Tab-separated table of C-alpha atoms in Angstrom:
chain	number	residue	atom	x	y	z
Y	1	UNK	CA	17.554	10.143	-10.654
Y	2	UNK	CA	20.618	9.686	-8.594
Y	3	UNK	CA	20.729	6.914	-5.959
Y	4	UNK	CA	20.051	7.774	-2.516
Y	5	UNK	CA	19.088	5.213	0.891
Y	6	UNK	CA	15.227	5.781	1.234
Y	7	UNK	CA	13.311	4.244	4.326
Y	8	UNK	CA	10.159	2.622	4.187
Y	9	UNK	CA	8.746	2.108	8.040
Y	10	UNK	CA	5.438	-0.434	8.304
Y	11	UNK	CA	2.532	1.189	9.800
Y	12	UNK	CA	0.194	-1.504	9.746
Y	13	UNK	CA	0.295	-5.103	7.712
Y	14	UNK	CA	-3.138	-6.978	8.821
Y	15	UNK	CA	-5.559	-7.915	6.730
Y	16	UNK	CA	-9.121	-6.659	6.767
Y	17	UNK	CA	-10.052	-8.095	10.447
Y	18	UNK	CA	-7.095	-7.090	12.086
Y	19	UNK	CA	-5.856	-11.107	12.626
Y	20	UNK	CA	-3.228	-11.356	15.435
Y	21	UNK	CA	-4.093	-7.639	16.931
Y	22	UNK	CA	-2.457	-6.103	13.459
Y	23	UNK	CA	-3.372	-3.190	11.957
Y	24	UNK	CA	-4.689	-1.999	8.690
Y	25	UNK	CA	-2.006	-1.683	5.751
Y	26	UNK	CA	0.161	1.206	5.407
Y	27	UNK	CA	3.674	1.597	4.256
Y	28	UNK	CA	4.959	5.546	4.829
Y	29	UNK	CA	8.188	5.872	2.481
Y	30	UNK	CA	10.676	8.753	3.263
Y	31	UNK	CA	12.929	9.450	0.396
Y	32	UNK	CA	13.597	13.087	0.723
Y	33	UNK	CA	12.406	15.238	-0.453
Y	34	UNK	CA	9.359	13.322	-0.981
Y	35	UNK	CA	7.089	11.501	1.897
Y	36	UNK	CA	4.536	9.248	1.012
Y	37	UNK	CA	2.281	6.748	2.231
Y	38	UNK	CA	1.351	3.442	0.194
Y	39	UNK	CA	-2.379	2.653	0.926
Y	40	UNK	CA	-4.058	4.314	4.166
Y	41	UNK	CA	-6.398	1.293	5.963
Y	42	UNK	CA	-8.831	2.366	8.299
Y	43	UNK	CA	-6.616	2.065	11.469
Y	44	UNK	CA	-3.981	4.176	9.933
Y	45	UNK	CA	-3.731	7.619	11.911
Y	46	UNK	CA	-3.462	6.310	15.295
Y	47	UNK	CA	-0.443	3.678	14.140
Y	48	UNK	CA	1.083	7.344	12.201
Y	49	UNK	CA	0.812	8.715	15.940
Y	50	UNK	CA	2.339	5.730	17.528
Y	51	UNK	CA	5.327	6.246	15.273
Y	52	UNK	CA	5.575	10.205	15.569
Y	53	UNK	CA	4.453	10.907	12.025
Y	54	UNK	CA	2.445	13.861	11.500
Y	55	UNK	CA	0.181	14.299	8.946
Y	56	UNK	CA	2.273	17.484	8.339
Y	57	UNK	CA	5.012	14.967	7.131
Y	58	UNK	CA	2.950	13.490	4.353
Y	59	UNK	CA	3.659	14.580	0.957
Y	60	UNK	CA	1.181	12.227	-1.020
Y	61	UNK	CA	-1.308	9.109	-0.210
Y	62	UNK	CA	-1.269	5.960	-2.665
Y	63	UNK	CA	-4.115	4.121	-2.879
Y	64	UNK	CA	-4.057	0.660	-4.314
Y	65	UNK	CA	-7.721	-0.024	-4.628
Y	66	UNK	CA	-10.909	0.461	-2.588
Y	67	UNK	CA	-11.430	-1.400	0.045
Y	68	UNK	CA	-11.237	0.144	4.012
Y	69	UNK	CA	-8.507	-1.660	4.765
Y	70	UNK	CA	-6.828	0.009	2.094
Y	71	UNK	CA	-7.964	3.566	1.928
Y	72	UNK	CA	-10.681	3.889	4.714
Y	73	UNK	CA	-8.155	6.086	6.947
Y	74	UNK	CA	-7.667	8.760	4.222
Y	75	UNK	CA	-10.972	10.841	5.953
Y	76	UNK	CA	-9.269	10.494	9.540
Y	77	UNK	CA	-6.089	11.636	8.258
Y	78	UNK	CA	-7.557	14.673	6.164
Y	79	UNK	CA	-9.607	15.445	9.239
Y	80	UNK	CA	-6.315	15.747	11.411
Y	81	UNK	CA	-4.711	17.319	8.459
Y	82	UNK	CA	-7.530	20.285	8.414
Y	83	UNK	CA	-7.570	20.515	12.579
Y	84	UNK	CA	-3.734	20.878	12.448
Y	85	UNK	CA	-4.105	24.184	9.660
Y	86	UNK	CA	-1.955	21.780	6.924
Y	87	UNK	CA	-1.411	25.022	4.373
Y	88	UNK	CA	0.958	22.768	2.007
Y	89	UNK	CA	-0.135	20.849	-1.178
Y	90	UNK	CA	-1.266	17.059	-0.787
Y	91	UNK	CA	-1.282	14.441	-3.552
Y	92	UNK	CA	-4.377	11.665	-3.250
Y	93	UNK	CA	-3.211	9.332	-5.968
Y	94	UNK	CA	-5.731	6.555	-6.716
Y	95	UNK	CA	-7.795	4.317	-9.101
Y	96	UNK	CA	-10.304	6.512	-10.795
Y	97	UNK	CA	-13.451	7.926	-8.814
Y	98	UNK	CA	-10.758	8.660	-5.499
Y	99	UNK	CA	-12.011	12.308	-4.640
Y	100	UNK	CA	-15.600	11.020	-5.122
Y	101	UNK	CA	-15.636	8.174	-2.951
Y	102	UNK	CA	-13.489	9.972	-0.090
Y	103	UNK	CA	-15.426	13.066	-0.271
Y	104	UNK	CA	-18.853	10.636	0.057
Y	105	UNK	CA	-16.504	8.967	3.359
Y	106	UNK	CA	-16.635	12.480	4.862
Y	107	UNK	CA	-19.824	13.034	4.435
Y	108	UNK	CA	-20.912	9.841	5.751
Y	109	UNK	CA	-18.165	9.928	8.551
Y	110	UNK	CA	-18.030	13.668	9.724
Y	111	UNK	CA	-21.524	15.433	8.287
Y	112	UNK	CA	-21.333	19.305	8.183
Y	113	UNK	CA	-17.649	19.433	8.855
Y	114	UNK	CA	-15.792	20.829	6.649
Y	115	UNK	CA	-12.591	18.984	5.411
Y	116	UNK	CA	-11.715	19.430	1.936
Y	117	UNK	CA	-12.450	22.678	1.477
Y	118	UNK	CA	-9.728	23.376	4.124
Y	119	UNK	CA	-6.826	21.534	2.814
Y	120	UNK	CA	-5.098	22.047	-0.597
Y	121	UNK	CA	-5.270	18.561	-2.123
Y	122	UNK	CA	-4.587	17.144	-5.648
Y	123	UNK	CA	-6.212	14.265	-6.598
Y	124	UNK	CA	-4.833	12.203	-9.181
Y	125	UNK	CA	-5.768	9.194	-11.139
Y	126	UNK	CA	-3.697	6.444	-12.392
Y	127	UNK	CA	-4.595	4.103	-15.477
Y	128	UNK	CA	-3.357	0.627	-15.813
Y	129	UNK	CA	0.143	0.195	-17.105
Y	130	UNK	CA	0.947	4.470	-17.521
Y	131	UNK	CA	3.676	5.468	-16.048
Y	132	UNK	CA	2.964	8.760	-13.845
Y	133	UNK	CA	5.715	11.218	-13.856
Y	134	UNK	CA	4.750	13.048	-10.376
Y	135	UNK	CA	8.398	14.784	-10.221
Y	136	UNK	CA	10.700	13.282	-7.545
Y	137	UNK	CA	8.791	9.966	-8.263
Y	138	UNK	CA	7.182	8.128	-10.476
Y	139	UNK	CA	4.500	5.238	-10.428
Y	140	UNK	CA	3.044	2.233	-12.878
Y	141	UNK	CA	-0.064	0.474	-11.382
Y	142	UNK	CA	-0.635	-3.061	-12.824
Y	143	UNK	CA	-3.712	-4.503	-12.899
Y	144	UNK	CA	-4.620	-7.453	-10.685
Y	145	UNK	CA	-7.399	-10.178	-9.360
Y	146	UNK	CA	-9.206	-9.114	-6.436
Y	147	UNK	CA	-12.705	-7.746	-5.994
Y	148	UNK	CA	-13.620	-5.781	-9.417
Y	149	UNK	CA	-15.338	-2.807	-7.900
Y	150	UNK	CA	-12.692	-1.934	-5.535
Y	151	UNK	CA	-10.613	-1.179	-8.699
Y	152	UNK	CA	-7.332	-3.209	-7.506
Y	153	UNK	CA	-4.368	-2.364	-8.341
Y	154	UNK	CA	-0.573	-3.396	-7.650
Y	155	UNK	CA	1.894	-0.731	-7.783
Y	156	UNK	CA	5.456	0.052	-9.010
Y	157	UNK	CA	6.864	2.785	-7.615
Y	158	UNK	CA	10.453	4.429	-8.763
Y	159	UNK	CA	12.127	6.579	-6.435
Y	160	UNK	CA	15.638	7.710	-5.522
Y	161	UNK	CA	16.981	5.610	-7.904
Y	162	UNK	CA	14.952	2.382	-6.611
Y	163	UNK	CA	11.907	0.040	-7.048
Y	164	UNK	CA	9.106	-0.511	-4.514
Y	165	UNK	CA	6.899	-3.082	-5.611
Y	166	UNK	CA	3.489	-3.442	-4.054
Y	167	UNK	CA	1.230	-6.186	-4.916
Y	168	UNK	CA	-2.237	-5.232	-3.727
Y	169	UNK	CA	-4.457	-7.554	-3.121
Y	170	UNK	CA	-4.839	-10.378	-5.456
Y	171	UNK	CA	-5.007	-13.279	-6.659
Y	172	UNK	CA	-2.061	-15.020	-8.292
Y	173	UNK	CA	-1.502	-13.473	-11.354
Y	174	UNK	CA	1.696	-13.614	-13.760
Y	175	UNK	CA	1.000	-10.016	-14.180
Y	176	UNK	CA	3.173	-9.738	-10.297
Y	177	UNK	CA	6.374	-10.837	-12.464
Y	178	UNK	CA	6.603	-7.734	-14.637
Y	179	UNK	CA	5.590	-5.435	-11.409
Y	180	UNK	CA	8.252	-6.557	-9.361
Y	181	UNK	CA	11.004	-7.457	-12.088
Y	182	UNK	CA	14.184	-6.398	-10.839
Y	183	UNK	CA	12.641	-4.725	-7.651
Y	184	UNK	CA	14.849	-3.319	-5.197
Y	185	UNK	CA	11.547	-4.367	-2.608
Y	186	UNK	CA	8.594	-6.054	-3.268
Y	187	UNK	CA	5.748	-6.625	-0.863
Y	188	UNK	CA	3.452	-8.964	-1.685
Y	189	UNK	CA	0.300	-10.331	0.000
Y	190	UNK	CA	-0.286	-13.574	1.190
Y	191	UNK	CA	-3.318	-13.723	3.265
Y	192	UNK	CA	-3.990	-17.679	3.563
Y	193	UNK	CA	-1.446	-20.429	3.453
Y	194	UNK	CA	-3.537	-23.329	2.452
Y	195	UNK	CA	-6.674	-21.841	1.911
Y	196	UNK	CA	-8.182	-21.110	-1.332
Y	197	UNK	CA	-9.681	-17.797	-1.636
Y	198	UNK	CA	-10.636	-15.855	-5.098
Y	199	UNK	CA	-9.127	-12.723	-4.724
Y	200	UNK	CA	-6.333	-13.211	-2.310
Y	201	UNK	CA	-2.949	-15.105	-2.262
Y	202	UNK	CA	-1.699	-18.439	-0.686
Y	203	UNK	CA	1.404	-19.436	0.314
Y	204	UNK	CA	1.215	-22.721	-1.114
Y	205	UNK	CA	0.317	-21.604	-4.976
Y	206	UNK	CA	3.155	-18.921	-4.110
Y	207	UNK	CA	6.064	-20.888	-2.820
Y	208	UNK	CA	5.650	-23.097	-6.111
Y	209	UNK	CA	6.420	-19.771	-8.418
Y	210	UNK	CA	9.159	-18.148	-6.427
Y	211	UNK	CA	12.275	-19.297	-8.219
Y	212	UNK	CA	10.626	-17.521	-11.411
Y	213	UNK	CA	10.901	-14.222	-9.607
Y	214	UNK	CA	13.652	-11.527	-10.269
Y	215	UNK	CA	13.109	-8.653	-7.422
Y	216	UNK	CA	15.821	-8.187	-5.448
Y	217	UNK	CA	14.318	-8.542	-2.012
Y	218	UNK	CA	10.470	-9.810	-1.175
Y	219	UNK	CA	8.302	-9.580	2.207
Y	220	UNK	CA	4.809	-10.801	2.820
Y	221	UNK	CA	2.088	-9.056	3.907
Y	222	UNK	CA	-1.845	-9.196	4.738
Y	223	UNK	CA	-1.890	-12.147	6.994
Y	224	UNK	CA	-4.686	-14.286	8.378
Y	225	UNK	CA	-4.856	-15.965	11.786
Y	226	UNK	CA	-3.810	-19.381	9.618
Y	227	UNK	CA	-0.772	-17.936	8.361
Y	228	UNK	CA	-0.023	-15.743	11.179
Y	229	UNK	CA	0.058	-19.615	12.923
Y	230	UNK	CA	2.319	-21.167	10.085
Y	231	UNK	CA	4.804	-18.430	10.115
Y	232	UNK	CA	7.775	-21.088	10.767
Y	233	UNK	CA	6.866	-22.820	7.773
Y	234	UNK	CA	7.268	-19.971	5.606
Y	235	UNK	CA	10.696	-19.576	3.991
Y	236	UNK	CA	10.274	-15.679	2.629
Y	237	UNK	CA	10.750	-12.913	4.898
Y	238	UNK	CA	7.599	-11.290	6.145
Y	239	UNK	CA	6.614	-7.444	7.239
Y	240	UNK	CA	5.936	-7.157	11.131
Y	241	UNK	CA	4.464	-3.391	12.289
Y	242	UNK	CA	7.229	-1.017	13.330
Y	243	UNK	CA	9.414	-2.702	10.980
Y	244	UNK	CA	11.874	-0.159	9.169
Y	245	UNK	CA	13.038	-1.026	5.704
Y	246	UNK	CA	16.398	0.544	4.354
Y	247	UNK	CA	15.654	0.644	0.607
């Protein structure tokens, strides 16, 4: 694939309970032709809005695993997807069981309306360590240590000619050195920065492995209130909402 500049523009970068007024994850990556977003947390659409993306400009959804911080916005933004008349084809590209557990969401969320029978969606399931060819892109989920049935995954995603890392959530886990080796970005959580949590990252047990890492750019993600305090003491660049990345 030739080289081209791609933008990634941060959505939302909180963790679960929304610490410092942030909002759920969600990365939306523009590399023409293709539009994309990387994980869809439940305070998604309106923070799309905010930025003047339409669902109309989203090619595919990537979920890492399932959690609603993750992929609990998917339903709001198929709902405005369906309102709007979207005629074109969407990809929902998850762990396995995705069209299951978003088409239970609906039914929980928005009983007798129909959503998915109005919108042309694919949904696709990735398997640990294939690479899926999907075309303009392509995309290698590792996996990693978070809760076990939320299916986690961290993703590597080529495009335009470049890497996009994505860590999930996890644990630490060597398994993040082959997902982001030689990464043009990688994003990588770090919810705590002393405290020890199974499941989740701290700055601490991170800052000791950094020189071992090859990408060629990393950001944090996923903060707590105690990081979100510490943020002077941390010496890798972290993701901020509105933020736009030139990849």
């Amino acid at each position: 694939m030739e080289r081209s500049n791609m933008k990634l523009k941060v959505i939302g970068c909180g963790d679960a309970f929304g610490s410092g007024g942030r909002l759920n994850t969600c990365f939306y990556v523009n590399a023409d032709p293709v539009r994309f977003l990387i994980d869809c947390g439940a305070s998604s659409l309106p923070g799309l809005k905010k930025y003047g993306i339409h669902t109309q400009d989203i090619d595919a959804i990537v979920i890492s695993h399932f959690h609603g911080d993750h992929y609990g916005g998917v339903p709001f933004v198929l709902l405005d997807a369906a309102v709007n008349g979207r005629s074109k084809k969407m990809q929902i590209i998850s762990p396995a069981g995705g069209k299951q557990r978003i088409a239970a969401l609906l039914n929980l969320l928005y009983p007798g309306t129909e959503v998915l029978e109005k919108l042309d969606l694919e949904f696709l399931e990735f398997r640990r360590d294939d690479l899926m060819d999907l075309g303009e892109w392509r995309l290698q989920a590792f996996d990693v240590l978070h809760t076990d049935k939320a299916l986690p995954h961290g993703l590597r995603i080529q495009v335009s000619g470049k890497v996009i890392a994505y860590s999930g959530d996890t644990s630490w886990t060597d398994a993040l050195f082959p997902l982001s080796e030689n990464a043009d970005l990688f994003i990588c959580e770090c919810n705590f920065f002393y405290t020890q949590v199974k499941g989740h990252m701290s700055y601490v047990e991170l800052e000791k492995r950094l020189p071992e890492f090859s990408c060629k750019r990393m950001l944090l993600t996923h903060f707590d209130q105690e990081m979100l305090y510490r943020l002077d003491e941390v010496k890798v660049e972290s993701l901020t909402e509105g933020m736009e990345l030139l990849i």
